[in-house]
Amino acid sequence: MFDVDGTLVDSERDGHRVAFNRAFEEAGLPDRWDVELYGELLAVTGGDRRINAYFQRRDMPEEERAVLARRLHARKTEIFAEMAKQGEIEPRPGVNELLEELEGAGVRLAVATTGTATWVHPLLDRLFGAGRFEVVVTANEAPKLKPDPSAHLLALEGLRLPAAAAPGIEDSLNGLRAAKSAGLACVIVVNDYTHDQDFTAADLILDGFGLHGAPASVLSDPHGVDPPGRLDVGTLRRLTASSSGA
Ligand code: XBP
Ligand code: MG
């Protein structure tokens, strides 16, 4: 069960952040989120909530910021969906190879994201092919965003599988908390924004998906599943067996 932002795709720094800034600019606002500030703001999941939290820092009254955040986020969503359609967002290195290997081994694929459906579906279709994921749960279906486990629980329901059968693959602490609260084993593939987060609860931590000739480093392997320089089917199977006590 894959997360999207920061996991399947490199979408935050040069994707969502840019779209938020364009929405601010179009609205005539002076606010711009630089790379560092955006890293801090990522602690709040969901674009609407993120904008709201930012204006709360600036002491904007609650009602005003709720209306403004909703309006700005609606526009940001259109802008980001267009960026996704134009091919401006790339998969993380090694993701395509992993998906192919999983499919080849008959493994079923799902997505659990707190991103908005308007951009999630065109992005997944363009990068990975329509219908590639059997179940896709977005912020539009999940009653609460990560770190709440709603998205993962709904995806399990869609797959009709118990949590022990579906390891989660995430990049962030919010994603880890969500996956673990849903009862999933969780692999963390860190990125530039998340490598310093506390992933103590993770079942495996890698610094990338890894490719033949460009191996990933294993940052933590508490179950001893011993990935061969990449996240592969064998590693995920060993992890599933080990965390389900099989
Ligand atoms: C991702 C998010 C998303 C994106 C923006 O968290 O929090 O909000 O940053 O997308 P995760 P929207 O990877 O843990 O799912 O603007 O559509 O909310
Ligand atoms: Mg993520």
Coordinates of N, CA and C and ligand atoms in Angstrom, one line a residue, residues 3-7 11-12 16-17 20 38 41-51 73 76-77 80 112-120 139-140 145-147 152 170-176 178, ligand 1:
D3 N 2.0 5.3 -0.3 CA 1.8 6.7 -0.2 C 2.1 7.3 -1.5
V4 N 1.6 8.5 -1.8 CA 2.0 9.2 -3.1 C 3.0 10.3 -2.9
D5 N 2.7 11.3 -2.1 CA 3.6 12.5 -2.0 C 4.9 12.1 -1.2
G6 N 6.0 12.2 -1.9 CA 7.3 12.0 -1.3 C 7.7 10.5 -1.4
T7 N 6.7 9.6 -1.8 CA 7.0 8.2 -1.8 C 7.0 7.7 -3.3
S11 N 7.2 15.1 -5.1 CA 6.2 16.1 -5.5 C 6.1 17.3 -4.6
E12 N 6.9 17.3 -3.5 CA 6.7 18.4 -2.6 C 7.4 19.7 -2.9
H16 N 4.1 20.6 -5.2 CA 3.1 21.3 -4.4 C 3.5 22.7 -3.9
R17 N 4.7 22.8 -3.5 CA 5.2 24.1 -3.0 C 5.1 25.2 -4.0
F20 N 1.3 26.1 -4.5 CA 0.8 26.9 -3.4 C 1.3 28.4 -3.7
Y38 N 8.7 25.5 3.8 CA 7.8 24.5 3.3 C 8.1 23.1 4.1
L41 N 6.3 23.4 7.2 CA 4.8 23.3 7.1 C 4.3 21.9 6.7
L42 N 5.2 21.1 6.2 CA 4.8 19.7 5.9 C 4.4 18.9 7.1
A43 N 4.7 19.4 8.3 CA 4.2 18.7 9.5 C 2.7 18.6 9.5
V44 N 2.1 19.6 8.9 CA 0.6 19.6 8.8 C 0.2 18.9 7.5
T45 N -0.5 17.8 7.5 CA -0.9 17.2 6.2 C -2.1 17.9 5.6
G46 N -2.2 17.7 4.3 CA -3.4 18.3 3.6 C -3.2 19.8 3.3
G47 N -3.3 20.1 2.0 CA -3.0 21.5 1.6 C -3.9 22.5 2.3
D48 N -5.2 22.3 2.4 CA -6.1 23.2 3.0 C -5.7 23.5 4.5
R49 N -5.4 22.4 5.2 CA -5.0 22.5 6.6 C -3.6 23.2 6.7
R50 N -2.8 22.9 5.7 CA -1.4 23.5 5.8 C -1.5 25.1 5.6
I51 N -2.3 25.5 4.6 CA -2.5 27.0 4.4 C -3.1 27.6 5.7
H73 N -6.7 26.9 -1.6 CA -6.4 25.5 -1.9 C -7.1 25.0 -3.1
K76 N -5.0 26.1 -5.9 CA -3.7 25.3 -5.8 C -3.9 23.9 -6.4
T77 N -5.1 23.4 -6.1 CA -5.4 22.0 -6.6 C -5.5 22.0 -8.1
F80 N -1.9 22.4 -9.5 CA -1.1 21.2 -9.3 C -1.6 20.1 -10.3
A112 N -2.8 4.8 -0.6 CA -3.5 5.5 0.5 C -2.8 6.8 0.7
T113 N -3.4 7.9 0.3 CA -2.8 9.2 0.3 C -3.8 10.2 0.9
T114 N -3.2 11.3 1.5 CA -4.0 12.4 1.9 C -4.1 13.5 0.9
G115 N -3.6 13.3 -0.3 CA -3.7 14.2 -1.4 C -5.1 14.3 -1.9
T116 N -5.4 15.3 -2.7 CA -6.8 15.5 -3.3 C -7.0 14.8 -4.6
A117 N -8.2 14.1 -4.7 CA -8.5 13.3 -5.8 C -8.3 14.0 -7.2
T118 N -8.6 15.3 -7.2 CA -8.5 16.0 -8.5 C -7.2 15.9 -9.2
W119 N -6.1 15.8 -8.4 CA -4.8 15.6 -9.0 C -4.2 14.2 -8.8
V120 N -4.7 13.5 -7.8 CA -4.1 12.2 -7.5 C -4.3 11.3 -8.8
A139 N -7.8 12.0 -0.1 CA -8.4 12.8 1.0 C -9.9 12.9 0.8
N140 N -10.3 12.8 -0.4 CA -11.8 12.9 -0.7 C -12.6 11.8 -0.1
L145 N -7.3 13.0 7.7 CA -6.1 12.9 7.0 C -5.0 12.2 7.9
K146 N -3.9 11.7 7.3 CA -2.8 11.2 8.0 C -2.3 12.3 9.0
P147 N -1.9 12.0 10.2 CA -1.6 10.6 10.8 C -2.8 9.7 11.2
H152 N -5.6 4.4 5.2 CA -5.1 3.0 5.1 C -6.2 2.0 5.4
E170 N 5.9 4.4 2.9 CA 5.7 5.8 3.3 C 7.0 6.5 3.3
D171 N 7.0 7.9 3.3 CA 8.2 8.6 3.4 C 8.3 9.5 4.7
S172 N 7.2 9.6 5.4 CA 7.2 10.6 6.5 C 6.6 10.0 7.8
L173 N 6.9 10.8 8.9 CA 6.4 10.4 10.2 C 4.9 10.4 10.2
N174 N 4.2 11.3 9.6 CA 2.7 11.3 9.5 C 2.2 10.0 8.8
G175 N 2.9 9.6 7.8 CA 2.6 8.4 7.0 C 2.8 7.2 7.9
L176 N 4.0 7.2 8.6 CA 4.3 6.0 9.4 C 3.2 5.9 10.5
A178 N 0.2 6.8 10.6 CA -1.1 6.4 10.0 C -1.1 4.9 9.7
Ligands
XBP1 C1 0.9 14.6 1.7 C2 0.2 15.9 2.0 C3 -0.5 16.6 0.9 C4 0.3 17.4 -0.1 C5 -0.6 18.4 -0.8 O1 0.9 13.8 2.8 O2 0.1 16.3 3.1 O3 -1.2 17.5 1.5 O4 1.4 18.0 0.5 O5 -1.8 17.8 -1.4 P1 1.1 12.2 2.6 P2 -3.2 18.5 -1.2 O6 2.2 12.0 1.6 O7 1.5 11.7 4.0 O8 -0.2 11.6 2.1 O9 -2.9 20.0 -1.5 O10 -4.0 17.9 -2.3 O11 -3.7 18.3 0.1

